[in-house]
PDB file of C-alpha atoms in Angstrom:
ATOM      1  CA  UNK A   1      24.496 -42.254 -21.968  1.00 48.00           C
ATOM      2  CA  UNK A   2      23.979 -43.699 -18.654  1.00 51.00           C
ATOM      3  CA  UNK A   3      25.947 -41.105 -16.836  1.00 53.00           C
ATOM      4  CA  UNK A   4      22.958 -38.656 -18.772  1.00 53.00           C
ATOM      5  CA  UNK A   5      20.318 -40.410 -17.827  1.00 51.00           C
ATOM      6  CA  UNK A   6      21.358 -41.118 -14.116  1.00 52.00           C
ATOM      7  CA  UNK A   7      21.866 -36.760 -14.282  1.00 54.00           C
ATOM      8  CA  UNK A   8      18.809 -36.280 -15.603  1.00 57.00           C
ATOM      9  CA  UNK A   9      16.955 -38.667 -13.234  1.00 58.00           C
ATOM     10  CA  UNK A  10      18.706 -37.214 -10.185  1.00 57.00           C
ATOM     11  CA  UNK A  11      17.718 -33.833 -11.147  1.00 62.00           C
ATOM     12  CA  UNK A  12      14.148 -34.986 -11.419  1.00 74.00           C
ATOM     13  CA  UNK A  13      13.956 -36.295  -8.028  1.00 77.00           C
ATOM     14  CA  UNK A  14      15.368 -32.374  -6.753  1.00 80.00           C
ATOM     15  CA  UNK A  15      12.473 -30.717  -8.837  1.00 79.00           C
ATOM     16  CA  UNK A  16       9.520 -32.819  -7.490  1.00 81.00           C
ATOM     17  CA  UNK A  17      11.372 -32.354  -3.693  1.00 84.00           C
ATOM     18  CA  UNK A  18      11.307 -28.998  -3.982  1.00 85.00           C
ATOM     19  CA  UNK A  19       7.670 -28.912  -5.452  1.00 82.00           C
ATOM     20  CA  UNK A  20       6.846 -30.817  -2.377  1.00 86.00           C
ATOM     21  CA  UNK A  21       8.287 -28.382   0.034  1.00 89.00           C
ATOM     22  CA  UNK A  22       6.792 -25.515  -1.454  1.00 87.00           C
ATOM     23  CA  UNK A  23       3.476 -26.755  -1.831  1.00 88.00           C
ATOM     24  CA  UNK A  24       4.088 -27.941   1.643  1.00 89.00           C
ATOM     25  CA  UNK A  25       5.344 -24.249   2.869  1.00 88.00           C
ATOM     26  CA  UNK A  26       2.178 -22.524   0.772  1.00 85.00           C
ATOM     27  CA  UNK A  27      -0.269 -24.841   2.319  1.00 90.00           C
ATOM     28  CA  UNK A  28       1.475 -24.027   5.674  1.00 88.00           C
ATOM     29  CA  UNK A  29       1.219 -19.760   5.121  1.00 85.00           C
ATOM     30  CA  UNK A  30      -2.588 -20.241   3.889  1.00 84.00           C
ATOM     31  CA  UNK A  31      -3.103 -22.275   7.282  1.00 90.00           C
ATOM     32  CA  UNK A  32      -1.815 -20.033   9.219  1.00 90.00           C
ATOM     33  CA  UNK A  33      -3.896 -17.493   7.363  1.00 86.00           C
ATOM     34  CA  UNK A  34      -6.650 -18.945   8.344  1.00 88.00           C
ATOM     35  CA  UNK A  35      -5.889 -19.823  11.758  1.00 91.00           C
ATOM     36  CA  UNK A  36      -5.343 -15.969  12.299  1.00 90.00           C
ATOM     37  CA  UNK A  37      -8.464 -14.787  10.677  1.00 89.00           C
ATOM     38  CA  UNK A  38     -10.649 -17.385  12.870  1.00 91.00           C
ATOM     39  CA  UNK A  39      -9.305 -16.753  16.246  1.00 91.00           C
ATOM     40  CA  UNK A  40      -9.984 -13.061  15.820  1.00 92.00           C
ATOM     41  CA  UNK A  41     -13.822 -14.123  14.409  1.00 91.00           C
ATOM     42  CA  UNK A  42     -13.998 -16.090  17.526  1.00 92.00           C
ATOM     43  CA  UNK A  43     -13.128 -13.457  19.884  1.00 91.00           C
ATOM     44  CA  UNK A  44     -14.844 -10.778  17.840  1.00 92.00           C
ATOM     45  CA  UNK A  45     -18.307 -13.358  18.086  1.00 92.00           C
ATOM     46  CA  UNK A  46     -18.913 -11.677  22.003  1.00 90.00           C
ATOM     47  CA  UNK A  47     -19.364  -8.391  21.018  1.00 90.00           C
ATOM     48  CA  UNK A  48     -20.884  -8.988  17.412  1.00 90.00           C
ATOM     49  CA  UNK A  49     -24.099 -11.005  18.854  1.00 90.00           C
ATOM     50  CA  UNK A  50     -24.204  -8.807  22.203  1.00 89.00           C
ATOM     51  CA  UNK A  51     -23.967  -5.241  20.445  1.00 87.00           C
ATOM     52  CA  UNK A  52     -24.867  -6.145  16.848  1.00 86.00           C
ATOM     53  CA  UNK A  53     -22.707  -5.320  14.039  1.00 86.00           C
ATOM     54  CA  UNK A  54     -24.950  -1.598  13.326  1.00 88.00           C
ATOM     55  CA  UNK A  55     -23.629  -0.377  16.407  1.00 88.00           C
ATOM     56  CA  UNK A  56     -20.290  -0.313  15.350  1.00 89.00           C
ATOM     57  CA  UNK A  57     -21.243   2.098  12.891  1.00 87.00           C
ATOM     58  CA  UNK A  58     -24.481   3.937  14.486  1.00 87.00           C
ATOM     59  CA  UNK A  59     -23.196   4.554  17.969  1.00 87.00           C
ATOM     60  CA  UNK A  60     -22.016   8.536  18.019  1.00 83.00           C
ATOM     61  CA  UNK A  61     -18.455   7.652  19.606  1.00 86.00           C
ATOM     62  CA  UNK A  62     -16.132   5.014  21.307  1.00 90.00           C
ATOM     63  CA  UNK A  63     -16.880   5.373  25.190  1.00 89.00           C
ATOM     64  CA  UNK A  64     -16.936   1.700  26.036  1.00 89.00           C
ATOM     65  CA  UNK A  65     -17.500   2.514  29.731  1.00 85.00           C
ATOM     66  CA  UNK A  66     -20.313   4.336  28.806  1.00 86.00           C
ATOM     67  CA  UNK A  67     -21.738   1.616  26.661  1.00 85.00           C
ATOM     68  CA  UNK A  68     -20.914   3.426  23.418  1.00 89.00           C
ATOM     69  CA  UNK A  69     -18.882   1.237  21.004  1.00 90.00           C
ATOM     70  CA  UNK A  70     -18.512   3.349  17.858  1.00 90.00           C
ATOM     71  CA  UNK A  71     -16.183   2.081  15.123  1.00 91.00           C
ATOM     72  CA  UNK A  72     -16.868   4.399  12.249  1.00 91.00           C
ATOM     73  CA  UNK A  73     -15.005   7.571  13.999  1.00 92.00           C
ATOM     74  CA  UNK A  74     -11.981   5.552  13.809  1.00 93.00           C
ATOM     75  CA  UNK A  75     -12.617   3.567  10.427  1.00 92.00           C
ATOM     76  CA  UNK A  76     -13.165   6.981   8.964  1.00 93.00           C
ATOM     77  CA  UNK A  77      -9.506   8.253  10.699  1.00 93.00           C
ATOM     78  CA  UNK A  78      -7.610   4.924   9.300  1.00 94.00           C
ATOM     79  CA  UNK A  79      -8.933   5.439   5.174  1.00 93.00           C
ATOM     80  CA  UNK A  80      -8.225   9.192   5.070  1.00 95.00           C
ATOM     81  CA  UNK A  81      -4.555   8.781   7.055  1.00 95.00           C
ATOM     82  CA  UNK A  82      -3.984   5.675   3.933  1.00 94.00           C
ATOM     83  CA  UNK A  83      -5.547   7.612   1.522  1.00 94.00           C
ATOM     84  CA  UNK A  84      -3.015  10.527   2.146  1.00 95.00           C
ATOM     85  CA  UNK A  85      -0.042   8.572   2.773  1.00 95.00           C
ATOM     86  CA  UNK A  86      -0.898   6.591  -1.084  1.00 95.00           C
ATOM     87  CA  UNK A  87      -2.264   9.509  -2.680  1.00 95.00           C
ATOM     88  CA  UNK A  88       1.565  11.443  -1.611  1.00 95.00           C
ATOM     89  CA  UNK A  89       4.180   8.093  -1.616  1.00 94.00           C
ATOM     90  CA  UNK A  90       2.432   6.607  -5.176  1.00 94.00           C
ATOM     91  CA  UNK A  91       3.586   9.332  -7.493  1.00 94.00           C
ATOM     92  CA  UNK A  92       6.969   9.904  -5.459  1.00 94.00           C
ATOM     93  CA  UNK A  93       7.628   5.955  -5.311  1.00 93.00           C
ATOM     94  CA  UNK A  94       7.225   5.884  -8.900  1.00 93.00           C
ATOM     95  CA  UNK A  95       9.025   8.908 -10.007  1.00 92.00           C
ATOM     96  CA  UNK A  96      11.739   7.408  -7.891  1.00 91.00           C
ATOM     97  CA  UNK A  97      12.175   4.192  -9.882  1.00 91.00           C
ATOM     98  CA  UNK A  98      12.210   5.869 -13.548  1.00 90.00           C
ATOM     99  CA  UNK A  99      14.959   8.115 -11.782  1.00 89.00           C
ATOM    100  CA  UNK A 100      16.893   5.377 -10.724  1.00 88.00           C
ATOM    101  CA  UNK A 101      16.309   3.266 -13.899  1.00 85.00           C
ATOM    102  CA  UNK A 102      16.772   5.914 -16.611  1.00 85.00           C
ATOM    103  CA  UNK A 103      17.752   9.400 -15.615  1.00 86.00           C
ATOM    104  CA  UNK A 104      20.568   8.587 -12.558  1.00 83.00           C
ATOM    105  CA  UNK A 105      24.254   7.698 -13.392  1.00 86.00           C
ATOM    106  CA  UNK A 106      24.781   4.442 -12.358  1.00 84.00           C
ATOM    107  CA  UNK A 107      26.914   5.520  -8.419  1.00 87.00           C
ATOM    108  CA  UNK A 108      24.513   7.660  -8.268  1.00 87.00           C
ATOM    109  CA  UNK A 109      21.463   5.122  -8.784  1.00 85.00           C
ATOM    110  CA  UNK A 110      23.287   2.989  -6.735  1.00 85.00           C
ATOM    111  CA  UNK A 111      23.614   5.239  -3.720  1.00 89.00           C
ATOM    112  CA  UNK A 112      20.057   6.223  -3.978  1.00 87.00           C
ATOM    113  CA  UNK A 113      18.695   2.670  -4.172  1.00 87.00           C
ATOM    114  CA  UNK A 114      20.755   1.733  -0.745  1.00 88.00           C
ATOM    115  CA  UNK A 115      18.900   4.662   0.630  1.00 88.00           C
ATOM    116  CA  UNK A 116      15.449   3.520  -0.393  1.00 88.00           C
ATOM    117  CA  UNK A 117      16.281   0.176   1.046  1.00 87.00           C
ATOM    118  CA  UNK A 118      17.786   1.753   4.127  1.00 88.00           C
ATOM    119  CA  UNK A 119      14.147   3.588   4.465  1.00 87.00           C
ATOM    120  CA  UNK A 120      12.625   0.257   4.482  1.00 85.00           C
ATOM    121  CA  UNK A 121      14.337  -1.530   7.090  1.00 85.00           C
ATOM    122  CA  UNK A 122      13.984   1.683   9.492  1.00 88.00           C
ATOM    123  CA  UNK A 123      11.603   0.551  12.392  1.00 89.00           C
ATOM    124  CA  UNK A 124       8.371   2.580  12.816  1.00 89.00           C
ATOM    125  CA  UNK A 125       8.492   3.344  16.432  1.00 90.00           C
ATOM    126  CA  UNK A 126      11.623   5.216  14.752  1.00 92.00           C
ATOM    127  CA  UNK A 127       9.590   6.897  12.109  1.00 93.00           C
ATOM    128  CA  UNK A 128       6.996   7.693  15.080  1.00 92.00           C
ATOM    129  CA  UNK A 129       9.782   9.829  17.169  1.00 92.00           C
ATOM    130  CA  UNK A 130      11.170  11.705  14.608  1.00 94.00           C
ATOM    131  CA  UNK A 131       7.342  12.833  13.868  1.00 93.00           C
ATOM    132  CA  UNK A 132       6.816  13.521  17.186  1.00 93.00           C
ATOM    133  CA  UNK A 133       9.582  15.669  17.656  1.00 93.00           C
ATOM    134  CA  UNK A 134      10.340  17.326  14.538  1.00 93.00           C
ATOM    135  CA  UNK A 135       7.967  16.635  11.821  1.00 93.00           C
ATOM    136  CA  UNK A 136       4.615  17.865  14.611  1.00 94.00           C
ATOM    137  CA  UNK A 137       6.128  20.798  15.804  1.00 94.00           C
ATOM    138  CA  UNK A 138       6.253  22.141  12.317  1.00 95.00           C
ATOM    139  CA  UNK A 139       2.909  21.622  11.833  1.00 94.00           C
ATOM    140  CA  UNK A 140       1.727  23.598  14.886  1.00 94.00           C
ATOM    141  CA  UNK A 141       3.568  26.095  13.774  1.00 92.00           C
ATOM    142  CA  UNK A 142       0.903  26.414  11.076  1.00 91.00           C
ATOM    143  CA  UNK A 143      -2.038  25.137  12.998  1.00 90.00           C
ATOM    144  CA  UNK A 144      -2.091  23.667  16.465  1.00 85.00           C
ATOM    145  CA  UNK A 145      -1.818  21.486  18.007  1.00 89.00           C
ATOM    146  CA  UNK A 146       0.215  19.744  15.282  1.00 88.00           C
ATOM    147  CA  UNK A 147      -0.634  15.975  16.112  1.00 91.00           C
ATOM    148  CA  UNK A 148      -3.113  15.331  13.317  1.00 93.00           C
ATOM    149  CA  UNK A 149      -4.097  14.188   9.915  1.00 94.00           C
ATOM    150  CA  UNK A 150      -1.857  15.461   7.955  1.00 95.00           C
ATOM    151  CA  UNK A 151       1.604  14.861  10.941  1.00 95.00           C
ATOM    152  CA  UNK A 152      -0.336  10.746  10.449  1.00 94.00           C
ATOM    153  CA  UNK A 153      -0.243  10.500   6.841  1.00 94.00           C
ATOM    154  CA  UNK A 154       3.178  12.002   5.822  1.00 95.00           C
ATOM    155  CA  UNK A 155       4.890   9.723   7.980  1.00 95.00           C
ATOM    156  CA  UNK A 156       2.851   7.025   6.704  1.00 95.00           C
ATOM    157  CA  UNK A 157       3.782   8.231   3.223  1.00 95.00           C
ATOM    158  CA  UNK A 158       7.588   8.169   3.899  1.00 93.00           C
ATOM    159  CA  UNK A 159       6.906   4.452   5.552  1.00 93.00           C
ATOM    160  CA  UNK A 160       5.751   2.951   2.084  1.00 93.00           C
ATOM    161  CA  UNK A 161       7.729   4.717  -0.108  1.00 94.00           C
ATOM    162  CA  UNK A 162      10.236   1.824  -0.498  1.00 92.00           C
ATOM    163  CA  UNK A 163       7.483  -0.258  -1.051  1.00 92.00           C
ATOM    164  CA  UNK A 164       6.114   1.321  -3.788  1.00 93.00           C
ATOM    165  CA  UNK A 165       9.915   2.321  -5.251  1.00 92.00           C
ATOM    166  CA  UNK A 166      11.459  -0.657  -5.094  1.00 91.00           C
ATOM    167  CA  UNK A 167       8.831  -2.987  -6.250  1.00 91.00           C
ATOM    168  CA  UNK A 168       7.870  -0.698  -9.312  1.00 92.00           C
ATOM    169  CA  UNK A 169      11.656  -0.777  -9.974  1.00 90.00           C
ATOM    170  CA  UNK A 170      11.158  -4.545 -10.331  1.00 88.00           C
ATOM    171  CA  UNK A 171       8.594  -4.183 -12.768  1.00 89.00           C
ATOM    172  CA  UNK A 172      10.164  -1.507 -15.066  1.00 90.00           C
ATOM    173  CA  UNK A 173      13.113  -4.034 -15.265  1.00 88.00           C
ATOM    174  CA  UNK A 174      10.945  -6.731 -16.685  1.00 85.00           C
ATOM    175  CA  UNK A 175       9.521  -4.607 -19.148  1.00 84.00           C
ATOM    176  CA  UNK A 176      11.930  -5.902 -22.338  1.00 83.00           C
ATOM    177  CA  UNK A 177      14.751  -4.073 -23.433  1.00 82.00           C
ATOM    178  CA  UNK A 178      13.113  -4.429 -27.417  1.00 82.00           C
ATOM    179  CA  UNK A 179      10.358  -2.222 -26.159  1.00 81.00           C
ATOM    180  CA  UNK A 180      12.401   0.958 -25.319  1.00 80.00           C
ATOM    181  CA  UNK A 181      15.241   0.566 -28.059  1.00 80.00           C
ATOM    182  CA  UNK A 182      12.016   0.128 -30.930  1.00 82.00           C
ATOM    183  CA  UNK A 183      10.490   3.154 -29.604  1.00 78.00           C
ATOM    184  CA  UNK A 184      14.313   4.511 -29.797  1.00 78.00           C
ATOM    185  CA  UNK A 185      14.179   3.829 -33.284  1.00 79.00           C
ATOM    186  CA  UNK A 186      10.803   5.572 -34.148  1.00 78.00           C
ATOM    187  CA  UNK A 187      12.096   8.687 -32.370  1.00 78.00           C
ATOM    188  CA  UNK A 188      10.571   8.986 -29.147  1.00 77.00           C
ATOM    189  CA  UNK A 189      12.243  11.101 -26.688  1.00 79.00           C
ATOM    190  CA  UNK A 190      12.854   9.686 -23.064  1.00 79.00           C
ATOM    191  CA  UNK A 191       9.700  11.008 -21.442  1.00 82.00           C
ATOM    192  CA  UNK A 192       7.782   9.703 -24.381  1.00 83.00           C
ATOM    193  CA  UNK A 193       9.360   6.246 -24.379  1.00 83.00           C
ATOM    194  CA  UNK A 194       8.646   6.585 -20.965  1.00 85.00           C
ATOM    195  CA  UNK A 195       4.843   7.681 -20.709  1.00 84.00           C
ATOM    196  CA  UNK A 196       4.028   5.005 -23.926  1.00 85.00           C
ATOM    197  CA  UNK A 197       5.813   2.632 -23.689  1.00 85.00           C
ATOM    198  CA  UNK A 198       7.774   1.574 -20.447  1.00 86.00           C
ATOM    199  CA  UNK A 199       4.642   2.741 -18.075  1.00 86.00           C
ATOM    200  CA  UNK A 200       1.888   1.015 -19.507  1.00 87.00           C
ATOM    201  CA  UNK A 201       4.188  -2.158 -20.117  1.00 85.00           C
ATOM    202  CA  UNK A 202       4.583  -2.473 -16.149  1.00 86.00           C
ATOM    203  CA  UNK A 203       0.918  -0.759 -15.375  1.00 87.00           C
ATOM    204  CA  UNK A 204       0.450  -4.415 -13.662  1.00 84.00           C
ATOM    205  CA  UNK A 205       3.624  -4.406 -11.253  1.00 86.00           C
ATOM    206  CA  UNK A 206       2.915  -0.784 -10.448  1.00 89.00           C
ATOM    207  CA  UNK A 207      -0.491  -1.224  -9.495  1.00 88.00           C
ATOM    208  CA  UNK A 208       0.557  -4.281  -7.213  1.00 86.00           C
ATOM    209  CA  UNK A 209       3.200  -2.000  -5.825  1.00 90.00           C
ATOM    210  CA  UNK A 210       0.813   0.624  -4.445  1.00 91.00           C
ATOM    211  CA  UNK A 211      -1.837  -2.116  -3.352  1.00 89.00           C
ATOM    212  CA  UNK A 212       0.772  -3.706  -1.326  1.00 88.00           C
ATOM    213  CA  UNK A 213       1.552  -0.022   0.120  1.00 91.00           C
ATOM    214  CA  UNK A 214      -1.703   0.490   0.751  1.00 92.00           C
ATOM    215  CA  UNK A 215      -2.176  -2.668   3.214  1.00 88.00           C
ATOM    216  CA  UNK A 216       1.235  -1.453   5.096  1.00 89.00           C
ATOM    217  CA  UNK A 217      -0.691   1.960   5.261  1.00 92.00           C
ATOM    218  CA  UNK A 218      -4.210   0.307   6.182  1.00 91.00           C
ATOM    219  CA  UNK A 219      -1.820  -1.604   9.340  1.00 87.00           C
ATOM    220  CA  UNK A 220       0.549   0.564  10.251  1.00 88.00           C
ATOM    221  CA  UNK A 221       0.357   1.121  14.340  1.00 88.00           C
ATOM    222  CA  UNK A 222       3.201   2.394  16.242  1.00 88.00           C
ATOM    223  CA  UNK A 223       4.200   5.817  14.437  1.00 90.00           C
ATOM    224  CA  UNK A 224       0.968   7.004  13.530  1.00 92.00           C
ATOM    225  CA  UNK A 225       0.187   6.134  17.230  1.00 91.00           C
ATOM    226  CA  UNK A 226       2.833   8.750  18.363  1.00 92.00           C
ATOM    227  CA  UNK A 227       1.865  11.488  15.838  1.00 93.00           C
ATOM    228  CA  UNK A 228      -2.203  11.709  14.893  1.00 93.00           C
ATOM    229  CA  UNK A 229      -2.994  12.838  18.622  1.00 90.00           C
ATOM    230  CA  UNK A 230      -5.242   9.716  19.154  1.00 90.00           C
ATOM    231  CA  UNK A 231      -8.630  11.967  19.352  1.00 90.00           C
ATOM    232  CA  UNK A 232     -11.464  10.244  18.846  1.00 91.00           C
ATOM    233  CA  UNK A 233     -13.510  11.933  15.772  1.00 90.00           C
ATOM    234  CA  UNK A 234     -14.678  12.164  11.974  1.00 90.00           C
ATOM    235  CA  UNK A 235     -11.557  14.077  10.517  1.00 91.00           C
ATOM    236  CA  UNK A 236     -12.941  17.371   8.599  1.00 92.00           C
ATOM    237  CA  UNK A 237      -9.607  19.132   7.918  1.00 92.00           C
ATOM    238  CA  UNK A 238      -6.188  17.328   7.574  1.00 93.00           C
ATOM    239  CA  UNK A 239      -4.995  19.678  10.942  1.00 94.00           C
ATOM    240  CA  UNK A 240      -7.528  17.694  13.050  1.00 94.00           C
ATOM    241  CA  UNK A 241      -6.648  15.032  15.743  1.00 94.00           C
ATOM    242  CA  UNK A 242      -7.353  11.451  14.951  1.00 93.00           C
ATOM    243  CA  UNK A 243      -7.445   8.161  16.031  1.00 93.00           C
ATOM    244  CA  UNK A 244      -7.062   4.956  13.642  1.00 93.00           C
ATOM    245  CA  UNK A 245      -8.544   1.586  14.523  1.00 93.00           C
ATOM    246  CA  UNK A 246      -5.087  -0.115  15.101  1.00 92.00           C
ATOM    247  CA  UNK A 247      -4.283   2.747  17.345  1.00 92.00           C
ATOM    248  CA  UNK A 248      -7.012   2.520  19.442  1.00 92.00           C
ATOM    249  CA  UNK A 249      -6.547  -1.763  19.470  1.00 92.00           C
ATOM    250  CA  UNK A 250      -2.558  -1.083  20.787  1.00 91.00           C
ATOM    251  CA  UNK A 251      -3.379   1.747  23.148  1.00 91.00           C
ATOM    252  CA  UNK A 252      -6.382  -0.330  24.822  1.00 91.00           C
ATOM    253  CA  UNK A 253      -5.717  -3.880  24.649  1.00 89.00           C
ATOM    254  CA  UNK A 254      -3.682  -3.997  27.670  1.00 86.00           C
ATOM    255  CA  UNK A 255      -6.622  -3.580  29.968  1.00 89.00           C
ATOM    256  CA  UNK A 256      -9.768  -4.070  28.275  1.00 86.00           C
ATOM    257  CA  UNK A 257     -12.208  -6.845  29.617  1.00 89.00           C
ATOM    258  CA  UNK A 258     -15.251  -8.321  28.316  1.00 89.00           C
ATOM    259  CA  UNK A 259     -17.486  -6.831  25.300  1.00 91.00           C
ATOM    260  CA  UNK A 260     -14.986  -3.820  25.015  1.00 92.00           C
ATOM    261  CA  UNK A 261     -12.222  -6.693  24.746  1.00 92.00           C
ATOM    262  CA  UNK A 262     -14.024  -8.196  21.989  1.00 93.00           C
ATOM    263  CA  UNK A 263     -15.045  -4.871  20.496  1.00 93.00           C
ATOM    264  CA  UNK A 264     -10.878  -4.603  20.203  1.00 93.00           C
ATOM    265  CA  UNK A 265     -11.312  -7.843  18.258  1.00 93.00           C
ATOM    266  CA  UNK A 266     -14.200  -6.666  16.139  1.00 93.00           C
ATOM    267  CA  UNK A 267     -11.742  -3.728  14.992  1.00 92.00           C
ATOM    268  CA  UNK A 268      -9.192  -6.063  13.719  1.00 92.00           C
ATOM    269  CA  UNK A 269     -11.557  -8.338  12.096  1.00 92.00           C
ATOM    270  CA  UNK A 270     -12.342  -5.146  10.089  1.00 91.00           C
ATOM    271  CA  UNK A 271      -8.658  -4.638   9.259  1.00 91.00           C
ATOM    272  CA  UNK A 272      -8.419  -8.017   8.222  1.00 89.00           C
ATOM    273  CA  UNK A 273     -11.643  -8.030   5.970  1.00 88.00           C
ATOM    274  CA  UNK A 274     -10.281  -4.741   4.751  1.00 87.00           C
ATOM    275  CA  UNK A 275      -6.804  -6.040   3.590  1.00 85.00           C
ATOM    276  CA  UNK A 276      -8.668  -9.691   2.243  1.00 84.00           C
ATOM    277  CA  UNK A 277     -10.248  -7.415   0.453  1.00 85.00           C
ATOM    278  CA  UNK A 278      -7.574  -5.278  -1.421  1.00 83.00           C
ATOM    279  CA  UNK A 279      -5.882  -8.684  -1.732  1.00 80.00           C
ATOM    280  CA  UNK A 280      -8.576  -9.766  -3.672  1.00 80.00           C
ATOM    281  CA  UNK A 281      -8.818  -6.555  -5.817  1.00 79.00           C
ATOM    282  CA  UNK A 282      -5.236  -6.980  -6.617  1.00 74.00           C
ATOM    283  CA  UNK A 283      -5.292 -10.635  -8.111  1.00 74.00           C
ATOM    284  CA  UNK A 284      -8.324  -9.364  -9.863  1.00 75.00           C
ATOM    285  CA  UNK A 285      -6.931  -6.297 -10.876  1.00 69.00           C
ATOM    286  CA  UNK A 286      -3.450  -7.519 -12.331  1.00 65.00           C
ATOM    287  CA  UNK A 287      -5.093 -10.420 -14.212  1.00 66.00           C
ATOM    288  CA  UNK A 288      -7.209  -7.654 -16.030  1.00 68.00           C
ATOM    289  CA  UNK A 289      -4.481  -5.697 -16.531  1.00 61.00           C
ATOM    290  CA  UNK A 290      -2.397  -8.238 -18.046  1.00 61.00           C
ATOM    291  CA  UNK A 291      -4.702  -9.924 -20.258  1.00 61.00           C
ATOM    292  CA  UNK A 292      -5.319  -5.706 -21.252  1.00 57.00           C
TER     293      UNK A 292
END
């Protein structure tokens, strides 16, 4: 007896340790958070009381040595390449799981999960070349000059398609194994156990899946740097040049100077509001779906 209660008490002392540290280590990302979000306020403040924030959106273009500071060129070039890239990699990312989970042989699942994951760890920069070199080319070939759109938001597309296979894989295992053998019972083929019962059952994962795809897509700098053509206007066809606000922050950081140095910081503010905000969405979203 006192053996089980000196166990019992030991293992009490572990549990409230490692409650400490993690409420210790969340406290520590949510600083840090913060900490981020602020210094790019502060250097953002410059530009934001000097310009105003309508000029980010009212002036016609970004010519900062001209005195032209416009943001919505660019804002407009970042939601249709993340658009694309979702509106291709969701379906894709989740046709790929329900492969892997129900229609694959197992070596074969296997073999194609280690190649999802192998997608995932591939740097961008890499992603970026191959576009460059293969993946525009064939676009020119069916309208010039092949940097564009449409070059942007495939390789964007084949970025977060881990993301959205692998974590939607997560949630299709959670859904319980009851669900798909009753549906078994009542005669429901595959695709119908499927679309009825396995889907809706992880709706919640799934949608968290392509949320957290879409802030990769909304951030991603390097490879769509090397493949939209970095142009400066309002897309109007998916062949047409573009250039995305985190572009434009990593091509002219390096020597930008006063107000068009904290313009740079106004532009990331807006990325950072704009991923707070699908954040927010999310938590909203997946407590409505699961109380649904």
């Amino acid at each position: 007896m006192r053996s089980s209660a000196h166990s019992t008490s030991s293992r009490s002392r572990t549990d409230r340790l490692i409650e400490q540290w993690a409420r210790v280590c969340a406290m520590g990302a949510g600083t840090i958070v913060v900490f981020i979000v602020a210094a790019v306020a502060i250097e953002s403040w410059s530009a934001l009381t000097q310009l105003g924030p309508l000029r980010f959106l009212t002036d016609p273009s970004w010519y900062p040595s001209e005195g032209t500071f416009g943001l919505a060129p660019m804002l407009a070039g970042t939601l249709a390449a993340t658009t694309l890239a979702v509106a291709i990699a969701a379906p894709i990312g989740v046709l790929s799981a329900l492969f892997c989970r129900f229609y694959a042989p197992i070596p074969v699942a296997g073999m194609y999960r280690k190649l999802v994951e192998l997608l995932a760890g591939i740097p961008s920069v890499v992603y970026g070349f191959w576009g460059l070199t293969t993946l525009v080319p064939l676009i020119a070939a069916i309208r010039a000059p092949g940097a564009s759109l449409l070059a942007g938001g495939l390789i964007i597309a084949l970025m977060i398609v881990p993301t959205v296979a692998l974590l939607t894989e997560g949630a299709i295992m959670s859904v319980p194994v009851s669900y798909t053998r009753a549906a078994a019972s009542l005669g429901l083929t595959r695709w119908g156990t499927l679309r009825r019962v396995v889907l809706p059952s992880a709706r919640s994962g799934i949608f968290t899946a392509v949320l957290l795809a879409t802030a990769r897509a909304i951030g991603e700098t390097m490879a769509v740097l090397m493949v939209c053509g970095n142009v400066v206007q309002t897309p109007h066809t998916v062949f047409d040049p573009i250039r995305t606000l985190t572009a434009n922050i990593a091509l002219e950081m390096a020597y930008a100077m006063d107000v068009h140095r904290s313009t740079l910081f106004v532009a990331g503010l807006v990325l950072a509001a704009a991923v707070i905000a699908l954040v927010a969405f999310a938590d909203r979203a997946d407590a409505s779906l699961s109380d649904g």
